[in-house]
PDB file of C-alpha atoms and ligand atoms in Angstrom:
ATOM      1  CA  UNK A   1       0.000   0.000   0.000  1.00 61.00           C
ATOM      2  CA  UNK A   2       0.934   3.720  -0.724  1.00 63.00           C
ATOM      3  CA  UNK A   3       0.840   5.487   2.285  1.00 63.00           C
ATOM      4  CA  UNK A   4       1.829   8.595   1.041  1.00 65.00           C
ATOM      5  CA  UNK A   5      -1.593   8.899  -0.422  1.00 65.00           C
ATOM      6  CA  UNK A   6      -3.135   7.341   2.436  1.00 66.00           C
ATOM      7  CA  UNK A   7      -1.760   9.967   5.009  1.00 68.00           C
ATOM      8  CA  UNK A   8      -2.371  12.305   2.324  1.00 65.00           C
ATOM      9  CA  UNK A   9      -5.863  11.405   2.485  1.00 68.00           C
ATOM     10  CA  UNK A  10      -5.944  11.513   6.172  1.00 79.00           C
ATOM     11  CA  UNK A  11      -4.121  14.150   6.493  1.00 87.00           C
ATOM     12  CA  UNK A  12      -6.947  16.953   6.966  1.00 89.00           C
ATOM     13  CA  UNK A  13      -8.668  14.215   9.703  1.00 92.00           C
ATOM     14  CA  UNK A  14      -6.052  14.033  11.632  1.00 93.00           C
ATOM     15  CA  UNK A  15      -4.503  17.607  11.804  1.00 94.00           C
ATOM     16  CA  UNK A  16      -8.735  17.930  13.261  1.00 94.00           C
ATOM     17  CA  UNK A  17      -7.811  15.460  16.217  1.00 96.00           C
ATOM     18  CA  UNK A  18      -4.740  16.897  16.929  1.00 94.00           C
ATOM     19  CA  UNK A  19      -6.054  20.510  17.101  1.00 93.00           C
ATOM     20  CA  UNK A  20      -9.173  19.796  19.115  1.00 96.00           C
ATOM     21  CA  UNK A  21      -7.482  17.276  21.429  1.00 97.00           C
ATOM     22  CA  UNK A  22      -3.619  19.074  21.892  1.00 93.00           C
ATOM     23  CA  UNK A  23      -3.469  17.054  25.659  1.00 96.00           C
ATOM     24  CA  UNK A  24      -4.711  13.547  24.789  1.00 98.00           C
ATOM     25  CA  UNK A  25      -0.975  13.197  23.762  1.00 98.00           C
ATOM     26  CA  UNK A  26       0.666  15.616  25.848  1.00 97.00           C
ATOM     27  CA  UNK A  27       2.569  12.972  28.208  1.00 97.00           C
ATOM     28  CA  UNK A  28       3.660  11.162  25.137  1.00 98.00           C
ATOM     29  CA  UNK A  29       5.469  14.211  23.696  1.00 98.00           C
ATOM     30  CA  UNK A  30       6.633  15.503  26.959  1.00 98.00           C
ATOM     31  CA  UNK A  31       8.378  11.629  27.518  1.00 98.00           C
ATOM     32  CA  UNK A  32      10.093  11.586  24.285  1.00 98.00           C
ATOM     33  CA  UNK A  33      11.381  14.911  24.227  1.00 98.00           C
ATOM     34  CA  UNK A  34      13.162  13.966  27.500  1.00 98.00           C
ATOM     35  CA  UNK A  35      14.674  11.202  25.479  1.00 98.00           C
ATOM     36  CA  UNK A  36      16.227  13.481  22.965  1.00 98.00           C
ATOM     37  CA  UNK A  37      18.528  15.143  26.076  1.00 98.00           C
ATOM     38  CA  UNK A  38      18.687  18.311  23.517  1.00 98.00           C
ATOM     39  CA  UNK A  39      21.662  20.701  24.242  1.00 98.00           C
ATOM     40  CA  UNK A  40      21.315  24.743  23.982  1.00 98.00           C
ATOM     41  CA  UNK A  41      22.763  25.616  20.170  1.00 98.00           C
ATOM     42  CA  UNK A  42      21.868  22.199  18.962  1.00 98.00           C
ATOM     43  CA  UNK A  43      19.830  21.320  15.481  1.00 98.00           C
ATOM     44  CA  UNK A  44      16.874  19.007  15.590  1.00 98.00           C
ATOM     45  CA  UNK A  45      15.593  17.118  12.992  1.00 99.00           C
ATOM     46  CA  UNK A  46      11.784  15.917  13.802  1.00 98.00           C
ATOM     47  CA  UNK A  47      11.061  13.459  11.327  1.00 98.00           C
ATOM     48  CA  UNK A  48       8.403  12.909  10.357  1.00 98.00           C
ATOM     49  CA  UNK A  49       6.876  15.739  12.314  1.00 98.00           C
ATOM     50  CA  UNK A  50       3.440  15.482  11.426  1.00 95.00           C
ATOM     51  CA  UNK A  51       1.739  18.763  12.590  1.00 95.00           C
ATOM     52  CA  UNK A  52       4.756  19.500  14.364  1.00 96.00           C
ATOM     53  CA  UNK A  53       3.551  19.127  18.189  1.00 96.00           C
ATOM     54  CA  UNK A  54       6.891  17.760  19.490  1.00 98.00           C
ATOM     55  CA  UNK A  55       8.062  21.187  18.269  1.00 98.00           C
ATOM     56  CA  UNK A  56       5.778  23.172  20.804  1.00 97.00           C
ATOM     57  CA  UNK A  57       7.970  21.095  23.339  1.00 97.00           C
ATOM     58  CA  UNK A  58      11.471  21.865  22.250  1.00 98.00           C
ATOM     59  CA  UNK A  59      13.081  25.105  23.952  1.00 97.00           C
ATOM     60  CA  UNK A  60      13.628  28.227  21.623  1.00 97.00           C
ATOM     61  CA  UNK A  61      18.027  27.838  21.983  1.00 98.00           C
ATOM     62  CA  UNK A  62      17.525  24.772  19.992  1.00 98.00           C
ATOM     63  CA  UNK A  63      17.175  25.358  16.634  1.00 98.00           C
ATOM     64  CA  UNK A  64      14.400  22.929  15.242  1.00 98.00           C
ATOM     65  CA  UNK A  65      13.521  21.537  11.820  1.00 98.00           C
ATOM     66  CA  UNK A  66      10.518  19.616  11.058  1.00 98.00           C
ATOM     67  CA  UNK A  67      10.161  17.244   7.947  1.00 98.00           C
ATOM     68  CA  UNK A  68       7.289  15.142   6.695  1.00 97.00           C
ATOM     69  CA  UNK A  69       6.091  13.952   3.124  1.00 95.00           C
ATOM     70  CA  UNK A  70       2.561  15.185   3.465  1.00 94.00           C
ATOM     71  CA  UNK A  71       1.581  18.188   1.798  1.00 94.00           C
ATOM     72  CA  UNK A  72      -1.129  18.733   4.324  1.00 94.00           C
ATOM     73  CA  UNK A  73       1.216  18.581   7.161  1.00 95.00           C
ATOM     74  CA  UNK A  74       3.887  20.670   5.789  1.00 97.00           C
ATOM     75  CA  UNK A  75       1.732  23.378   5.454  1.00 96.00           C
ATOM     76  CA  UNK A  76       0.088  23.327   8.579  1.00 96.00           C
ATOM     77  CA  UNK A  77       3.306  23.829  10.040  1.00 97.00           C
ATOM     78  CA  UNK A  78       4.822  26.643   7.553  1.00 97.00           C
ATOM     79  CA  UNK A  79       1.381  28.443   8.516  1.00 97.00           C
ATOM     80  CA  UNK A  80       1.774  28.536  12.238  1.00 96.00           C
ATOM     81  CA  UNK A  81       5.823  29.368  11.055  1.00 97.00           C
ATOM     82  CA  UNK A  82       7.424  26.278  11.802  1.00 97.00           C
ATOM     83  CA  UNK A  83      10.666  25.342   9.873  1.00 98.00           C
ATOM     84  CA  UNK A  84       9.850  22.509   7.920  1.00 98.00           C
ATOM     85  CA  UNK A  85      10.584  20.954   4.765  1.00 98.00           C
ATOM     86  CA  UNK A  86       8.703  18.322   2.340  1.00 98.00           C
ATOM     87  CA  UNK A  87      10.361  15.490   1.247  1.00 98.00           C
ATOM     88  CA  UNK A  88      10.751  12.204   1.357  1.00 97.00           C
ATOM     89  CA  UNK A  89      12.327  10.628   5.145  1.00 97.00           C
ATOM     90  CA  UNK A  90      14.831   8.201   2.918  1.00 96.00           C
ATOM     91  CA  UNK A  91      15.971  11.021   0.309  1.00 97.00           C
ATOM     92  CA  UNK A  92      16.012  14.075   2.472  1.00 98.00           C
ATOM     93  CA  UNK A  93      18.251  16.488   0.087  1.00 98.00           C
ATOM     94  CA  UNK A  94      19.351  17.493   3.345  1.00 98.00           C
ATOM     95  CA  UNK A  95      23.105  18.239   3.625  1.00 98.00           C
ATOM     96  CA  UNK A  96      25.422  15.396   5.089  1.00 98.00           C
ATOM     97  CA  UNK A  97      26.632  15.960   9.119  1.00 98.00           C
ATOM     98  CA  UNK A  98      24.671  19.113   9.280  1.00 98.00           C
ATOM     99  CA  UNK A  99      22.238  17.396  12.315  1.00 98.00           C
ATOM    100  CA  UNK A 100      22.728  17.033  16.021  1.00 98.00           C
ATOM    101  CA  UNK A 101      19.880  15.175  16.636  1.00 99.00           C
ATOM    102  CA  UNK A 102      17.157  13.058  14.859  1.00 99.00           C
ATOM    103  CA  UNK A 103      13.832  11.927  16.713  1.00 98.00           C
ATOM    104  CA  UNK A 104      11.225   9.986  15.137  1.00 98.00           C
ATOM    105  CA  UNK A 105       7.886   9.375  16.705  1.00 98.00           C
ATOM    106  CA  UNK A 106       6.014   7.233  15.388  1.00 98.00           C
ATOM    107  CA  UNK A 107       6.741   7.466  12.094  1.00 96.00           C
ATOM    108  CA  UNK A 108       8.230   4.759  10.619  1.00 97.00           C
ATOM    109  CA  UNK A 109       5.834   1.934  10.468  1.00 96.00           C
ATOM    110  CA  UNK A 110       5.098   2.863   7.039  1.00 93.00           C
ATOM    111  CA  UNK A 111       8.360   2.744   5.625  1.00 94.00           C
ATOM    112  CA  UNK A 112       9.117  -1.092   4.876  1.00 90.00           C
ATOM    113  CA  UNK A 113      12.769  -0.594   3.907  1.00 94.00           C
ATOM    114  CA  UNK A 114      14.287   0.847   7.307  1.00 97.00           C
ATOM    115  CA  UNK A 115      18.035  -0.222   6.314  1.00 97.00           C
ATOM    116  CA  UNK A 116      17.953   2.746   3.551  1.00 97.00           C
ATOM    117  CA  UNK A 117      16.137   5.297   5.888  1.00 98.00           C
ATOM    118  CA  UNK A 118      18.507   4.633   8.849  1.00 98.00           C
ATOM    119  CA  UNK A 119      21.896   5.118   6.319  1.00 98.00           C
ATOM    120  CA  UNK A 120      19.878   8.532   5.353  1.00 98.00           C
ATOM    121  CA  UNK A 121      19.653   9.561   9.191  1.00 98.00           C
ATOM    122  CA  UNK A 122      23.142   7.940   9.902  1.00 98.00           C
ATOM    123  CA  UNK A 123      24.437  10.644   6.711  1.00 98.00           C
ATOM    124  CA  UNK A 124      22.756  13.565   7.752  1.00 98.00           C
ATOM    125  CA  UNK A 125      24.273  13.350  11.505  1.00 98.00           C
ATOM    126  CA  UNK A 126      27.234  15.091  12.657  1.00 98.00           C
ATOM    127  CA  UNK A 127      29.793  12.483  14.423  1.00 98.00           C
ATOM    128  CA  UNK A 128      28.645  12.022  17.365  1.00 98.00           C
ATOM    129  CA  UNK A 129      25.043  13.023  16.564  1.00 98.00           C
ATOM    130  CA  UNK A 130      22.002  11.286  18.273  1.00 98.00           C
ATOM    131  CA  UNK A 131      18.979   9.127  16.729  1.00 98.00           C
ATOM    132  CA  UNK A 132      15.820   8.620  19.065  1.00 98.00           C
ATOM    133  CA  UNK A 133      13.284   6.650  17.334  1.00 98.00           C
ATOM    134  CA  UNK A 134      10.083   5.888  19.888  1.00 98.00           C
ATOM    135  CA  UNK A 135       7.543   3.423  17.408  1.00 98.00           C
ATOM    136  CA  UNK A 136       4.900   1.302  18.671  1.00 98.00           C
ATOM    137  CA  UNK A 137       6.481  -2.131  19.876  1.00 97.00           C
ATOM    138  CA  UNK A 138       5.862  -5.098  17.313  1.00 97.00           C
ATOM    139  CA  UNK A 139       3.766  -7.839  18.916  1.00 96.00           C
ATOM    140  CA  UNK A 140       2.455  -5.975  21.938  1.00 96.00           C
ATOM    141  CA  UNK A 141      -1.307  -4.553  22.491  1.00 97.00           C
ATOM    142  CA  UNK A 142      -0.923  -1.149  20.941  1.00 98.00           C
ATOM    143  CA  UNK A 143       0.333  -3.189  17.618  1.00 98.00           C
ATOM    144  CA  UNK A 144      -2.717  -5.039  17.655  1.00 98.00           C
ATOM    145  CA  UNK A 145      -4.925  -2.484  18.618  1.00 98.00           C
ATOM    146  CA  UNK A 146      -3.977  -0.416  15.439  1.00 98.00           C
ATOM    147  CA  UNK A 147      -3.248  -3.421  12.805  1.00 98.00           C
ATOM    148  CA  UNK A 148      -6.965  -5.334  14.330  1.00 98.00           C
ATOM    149  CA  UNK A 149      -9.155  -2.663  15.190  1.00 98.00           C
ATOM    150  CA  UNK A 150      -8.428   0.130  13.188  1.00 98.00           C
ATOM    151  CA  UNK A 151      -8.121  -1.851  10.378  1.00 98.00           C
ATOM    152  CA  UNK A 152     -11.328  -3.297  10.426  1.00 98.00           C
ATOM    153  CA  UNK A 153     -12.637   0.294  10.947  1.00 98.00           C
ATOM    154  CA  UNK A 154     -10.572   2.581   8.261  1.00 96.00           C
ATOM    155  CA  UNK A 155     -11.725   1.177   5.640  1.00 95.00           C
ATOM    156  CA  UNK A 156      -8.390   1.988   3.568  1.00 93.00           C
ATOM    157  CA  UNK A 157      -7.162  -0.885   6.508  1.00 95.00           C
ATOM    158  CA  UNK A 158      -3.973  -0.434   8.703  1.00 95.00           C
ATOM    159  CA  UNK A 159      -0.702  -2.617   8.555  1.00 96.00           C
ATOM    160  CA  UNK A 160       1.691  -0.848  10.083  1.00 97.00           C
ATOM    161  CA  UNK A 161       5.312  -2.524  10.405  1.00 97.00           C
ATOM    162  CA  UNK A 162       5.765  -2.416  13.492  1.00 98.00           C
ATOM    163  CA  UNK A 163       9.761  -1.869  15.969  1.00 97.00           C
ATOM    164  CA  UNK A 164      11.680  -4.908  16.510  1.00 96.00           C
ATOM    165  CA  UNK A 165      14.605  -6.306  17.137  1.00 95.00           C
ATOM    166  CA  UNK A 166      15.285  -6.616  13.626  1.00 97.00           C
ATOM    167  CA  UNK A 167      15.632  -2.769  13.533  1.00 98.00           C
ATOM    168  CA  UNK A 168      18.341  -2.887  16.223  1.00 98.00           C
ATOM    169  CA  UNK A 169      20.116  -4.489  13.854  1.00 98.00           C
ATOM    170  CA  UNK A 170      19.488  -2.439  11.057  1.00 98.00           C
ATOM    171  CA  UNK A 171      20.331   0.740  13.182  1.00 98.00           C
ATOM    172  CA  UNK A 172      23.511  -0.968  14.126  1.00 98.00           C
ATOM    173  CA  UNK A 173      24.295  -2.442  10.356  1.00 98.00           C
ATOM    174  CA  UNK A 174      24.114   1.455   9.504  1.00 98.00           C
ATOM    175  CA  UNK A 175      27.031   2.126  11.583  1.00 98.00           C
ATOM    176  CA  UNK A 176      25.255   3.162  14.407  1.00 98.00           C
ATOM    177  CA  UNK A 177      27.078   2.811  17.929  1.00 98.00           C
ATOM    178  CA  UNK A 178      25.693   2.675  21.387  1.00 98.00           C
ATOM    179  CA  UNK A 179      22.256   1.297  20.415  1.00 98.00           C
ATOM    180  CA  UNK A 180      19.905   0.703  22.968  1.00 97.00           C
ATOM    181  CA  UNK A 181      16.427  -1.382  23.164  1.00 96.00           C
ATOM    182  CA  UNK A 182      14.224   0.335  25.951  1.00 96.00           C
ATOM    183  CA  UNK A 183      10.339   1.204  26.503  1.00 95.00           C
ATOM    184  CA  UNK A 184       9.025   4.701  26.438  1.00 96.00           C
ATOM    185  CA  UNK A 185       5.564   4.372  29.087  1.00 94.00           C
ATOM    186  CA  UNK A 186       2.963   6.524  29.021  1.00 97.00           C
ATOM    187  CA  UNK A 187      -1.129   7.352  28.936  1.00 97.00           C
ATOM    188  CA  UNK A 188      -3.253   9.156  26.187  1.00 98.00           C
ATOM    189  CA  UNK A 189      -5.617  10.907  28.866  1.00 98.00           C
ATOM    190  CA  UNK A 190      -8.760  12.700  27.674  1.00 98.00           C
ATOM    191  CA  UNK A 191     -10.979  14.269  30.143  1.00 96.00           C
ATOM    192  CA  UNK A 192     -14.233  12.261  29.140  1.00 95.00           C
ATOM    193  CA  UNK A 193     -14.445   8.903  27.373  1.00 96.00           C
ATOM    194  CA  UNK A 194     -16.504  10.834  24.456  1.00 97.00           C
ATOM    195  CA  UNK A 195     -13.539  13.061  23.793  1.00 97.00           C
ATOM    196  CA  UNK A 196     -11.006  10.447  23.558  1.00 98.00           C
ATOM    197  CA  UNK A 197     -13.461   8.406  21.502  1.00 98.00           C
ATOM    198  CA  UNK A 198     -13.861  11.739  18.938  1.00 98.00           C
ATOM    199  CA  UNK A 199     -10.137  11.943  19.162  1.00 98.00           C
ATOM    200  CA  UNK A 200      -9.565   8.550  17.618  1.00 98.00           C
ATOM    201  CA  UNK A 201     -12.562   8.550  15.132  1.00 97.00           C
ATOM    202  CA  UNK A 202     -10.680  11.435  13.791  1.00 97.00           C
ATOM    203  CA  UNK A 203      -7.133  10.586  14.159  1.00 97.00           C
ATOM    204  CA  UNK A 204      -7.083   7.251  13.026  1.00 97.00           C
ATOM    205  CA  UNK A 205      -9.573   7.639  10.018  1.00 95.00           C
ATOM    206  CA  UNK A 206     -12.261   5.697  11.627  1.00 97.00           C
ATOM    207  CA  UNK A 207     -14.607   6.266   8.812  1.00 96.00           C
ATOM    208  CA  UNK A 208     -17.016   2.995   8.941  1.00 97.00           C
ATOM    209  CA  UNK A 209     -18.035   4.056  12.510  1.00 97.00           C
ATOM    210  CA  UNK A 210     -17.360   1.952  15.386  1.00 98.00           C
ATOM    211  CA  UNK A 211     -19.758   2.333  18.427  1.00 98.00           C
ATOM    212  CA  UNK A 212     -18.467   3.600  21.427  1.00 97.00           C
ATOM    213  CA  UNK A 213     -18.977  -0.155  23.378  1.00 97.00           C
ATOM    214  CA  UNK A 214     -17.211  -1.924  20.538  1.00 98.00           C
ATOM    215  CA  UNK A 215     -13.884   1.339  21.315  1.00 98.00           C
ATOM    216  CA  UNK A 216     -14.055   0.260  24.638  1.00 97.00           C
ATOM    217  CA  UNK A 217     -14.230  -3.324  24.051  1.00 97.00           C
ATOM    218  CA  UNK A 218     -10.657  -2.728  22.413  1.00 98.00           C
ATOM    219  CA  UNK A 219      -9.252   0.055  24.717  1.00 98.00           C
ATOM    220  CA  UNK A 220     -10.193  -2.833  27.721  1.00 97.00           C
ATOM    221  CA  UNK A 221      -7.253  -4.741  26.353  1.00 96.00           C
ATOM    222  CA  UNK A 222      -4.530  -1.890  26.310  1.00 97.00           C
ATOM    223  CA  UNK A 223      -5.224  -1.411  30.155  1.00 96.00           C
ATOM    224  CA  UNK A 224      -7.841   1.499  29.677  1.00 96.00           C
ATOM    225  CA  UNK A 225      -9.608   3.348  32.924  1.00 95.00           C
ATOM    226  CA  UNK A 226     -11.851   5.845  33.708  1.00 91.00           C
ATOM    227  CA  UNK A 227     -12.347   7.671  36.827  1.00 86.00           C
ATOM    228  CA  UNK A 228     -14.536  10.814  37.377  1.00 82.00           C
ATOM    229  CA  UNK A 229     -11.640  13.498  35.625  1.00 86.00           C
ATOM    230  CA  UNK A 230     -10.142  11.173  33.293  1.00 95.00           C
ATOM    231  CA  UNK A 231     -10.179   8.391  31.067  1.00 96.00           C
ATOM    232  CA  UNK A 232      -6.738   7.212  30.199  1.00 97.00           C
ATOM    233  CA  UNK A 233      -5.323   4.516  27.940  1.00 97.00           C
ATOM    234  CA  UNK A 234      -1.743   3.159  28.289  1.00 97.00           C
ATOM    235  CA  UNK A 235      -0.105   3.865  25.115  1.00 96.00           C
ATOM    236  CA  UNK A 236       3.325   2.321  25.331  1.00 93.00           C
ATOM    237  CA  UNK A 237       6.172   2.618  22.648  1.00 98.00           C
ATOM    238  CA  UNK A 238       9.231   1.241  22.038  1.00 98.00           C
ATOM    239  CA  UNK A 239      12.599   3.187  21.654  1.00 98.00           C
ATOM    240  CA  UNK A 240      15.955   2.735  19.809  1.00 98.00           C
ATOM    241  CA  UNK A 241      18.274   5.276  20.891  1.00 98.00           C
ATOM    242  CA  UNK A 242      22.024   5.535  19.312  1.00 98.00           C
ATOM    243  CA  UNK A 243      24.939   7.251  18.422  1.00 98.00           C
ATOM    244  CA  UNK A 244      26.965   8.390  15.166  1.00 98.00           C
ATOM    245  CA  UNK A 245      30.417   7.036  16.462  1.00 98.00           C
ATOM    246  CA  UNK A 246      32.536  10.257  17.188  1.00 93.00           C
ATOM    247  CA  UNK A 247      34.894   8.613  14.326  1.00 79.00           C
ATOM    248  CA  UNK A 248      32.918   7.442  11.284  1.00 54.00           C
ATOM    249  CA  UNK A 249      33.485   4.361   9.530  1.00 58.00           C
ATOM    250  CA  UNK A 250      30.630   3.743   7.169  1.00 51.00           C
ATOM    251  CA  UNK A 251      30.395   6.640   5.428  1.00 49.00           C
TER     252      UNK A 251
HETATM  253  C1  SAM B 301       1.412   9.110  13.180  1.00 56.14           C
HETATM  254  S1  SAM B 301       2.030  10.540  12.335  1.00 56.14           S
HETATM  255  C2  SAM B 301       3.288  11.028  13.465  1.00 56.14           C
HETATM  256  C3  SAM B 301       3.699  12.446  13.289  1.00 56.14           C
HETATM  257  C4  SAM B 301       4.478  13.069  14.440  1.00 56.14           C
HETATM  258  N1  SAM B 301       5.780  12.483  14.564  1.00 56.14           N
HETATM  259  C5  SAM B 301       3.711  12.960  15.734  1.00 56.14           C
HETATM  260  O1  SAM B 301       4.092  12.154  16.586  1.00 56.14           O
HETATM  261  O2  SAM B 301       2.738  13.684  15.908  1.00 56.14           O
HETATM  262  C6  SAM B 301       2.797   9.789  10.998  1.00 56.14           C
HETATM  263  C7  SAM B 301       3.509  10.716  10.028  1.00 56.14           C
HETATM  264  O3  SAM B 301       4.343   9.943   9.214  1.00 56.14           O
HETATM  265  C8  SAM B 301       4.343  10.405   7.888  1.00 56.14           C
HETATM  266  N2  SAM B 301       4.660   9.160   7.139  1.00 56.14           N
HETATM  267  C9  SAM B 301       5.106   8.052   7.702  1.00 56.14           C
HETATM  268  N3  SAM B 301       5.308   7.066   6.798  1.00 56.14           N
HETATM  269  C10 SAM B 301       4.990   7.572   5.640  1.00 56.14           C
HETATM  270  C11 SAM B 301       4.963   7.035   4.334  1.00 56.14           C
HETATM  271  N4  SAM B 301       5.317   5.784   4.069  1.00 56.14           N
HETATM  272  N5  SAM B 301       4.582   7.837   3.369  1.00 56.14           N
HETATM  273  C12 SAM B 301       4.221   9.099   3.647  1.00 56.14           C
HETATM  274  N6  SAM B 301       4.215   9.646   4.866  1.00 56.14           N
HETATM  275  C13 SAM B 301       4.584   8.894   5.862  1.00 56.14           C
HETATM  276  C14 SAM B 301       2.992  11.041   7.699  1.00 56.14           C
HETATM  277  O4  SAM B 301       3.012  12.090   6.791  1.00 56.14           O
HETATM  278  C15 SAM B 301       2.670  11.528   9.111  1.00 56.14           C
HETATM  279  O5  SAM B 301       3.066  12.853   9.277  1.00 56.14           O
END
């Protein structure tokens, strides 16, 4: 499947969600930007940065660029004066070494051929540059909350490729150093069921219309609960964080 046109599609959906419901994710965002560890005078590369919320996060001494394939997205962001570019996450046109950082959230379980995307993001780090990718974690219940449910409710389907060990290897096979395997916990929270239920309809494409019981039938299994202020669902990811060795050898 193409999902350039299928985020393309969704595009105008989901930049909806995201503006209606800016906290559902808020913990999410606030958790990986921890990760990154970003450095006064550093450059950030946010790819793909979707409607650029991790960018709201990211303190004005570090100078932040957002990328993403969508058309939709891109825009968004240049209209609210975000740097961004358009282009593709393998083929960047970005020049080599001139990153300190790359974060990806959620982002690359679209792309099936991660070896060429990680050389791209190994090239356009400085030595000694970081990668953070946070993904959802292949096999676990936000996997097949996304590949069951929401693909028998979009009805252009979802089969996202999910993080895996495999990928540490990949990352490492791209001359990566340091690479870690670690898990990146946290809640969507919404203040009312309703909202998060809106929130997803919208976000995820929901188009054929699930009923609320048959959401909650499928939030039950990724931990979900409710109390009088909130209704939050565990949303856990997975994380590969490494390192451009200081000395290059694969370039
Ligand atoms: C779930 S959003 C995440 C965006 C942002 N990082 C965030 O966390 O809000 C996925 C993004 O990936 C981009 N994307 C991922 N894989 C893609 C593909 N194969 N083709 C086109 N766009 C893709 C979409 O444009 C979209 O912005």
């Amino acid at each position: 499947m193409d999902y350039s046109a299928v985020f393309g599609n969704r595009a105008t959906s989901y930049l909806g969600a995201s503006e209606r419901y800016p906290a559902i994710r808020e913990q999410e965002i606030a958790r990986f930007v921890d990760l990154l560890c970003l450095k006064p005078g550093e450059t950030f590369l946010d790819i793909p940065c979707g409607n650029g919320l991790v960018s709201e996060r990211i303190a004005p001494t570090v100078r932040y660029l957002g990328l993403d394939p969508a058309a939709t997205f891109v825009d968004h962001c240049r209209n609210r004066n975000k740097p961004v570019v358009q282009a593709s996450m393998r083929c960047t046109g970005l020049p080599s070494g001139s990153v300190d950082v790359i974060g990806s959230l959620t982002g690359i379980h679209h792309e099936a051929d991660r070896l060429t995307l990680y050389a791209e993001w190994f090239r356009l780090l400085r030595p000694g540059g970081r990668l953070v990718i946070a993904d959802v974690a292949c096999g676990g219940e936000v996997d097949r909350f996304l590949n069951e449910f929401v693909n028998e409710w979009n009805s252009e389907g979802h089969d996202g490729n999910f993080l895996c060990e495999q990928d540490v290897q990949l990352v490492k096979q791209s001359g990566f150093a340091n690479v870690l395997f670690s898990q990146l916990n946290h809640d969507w929270q919404a203040p009312t069921e309703i909202e998060m239920y809106d929130f997803m309809l919208a976000l995820f494409g929901l188009d054929k219309q699930p009923s609320l019981a048959a959401t909650q039938e499928a939030w039950r299994h990724l931990g979900w609960s409710k109390d009088r202020e909130v209704c939050r669902l565990p949303w856990s990811l997975s994380v590969i964080s490494a390192q451009k060795p200081e000395v290059a050898t694969f370039e």
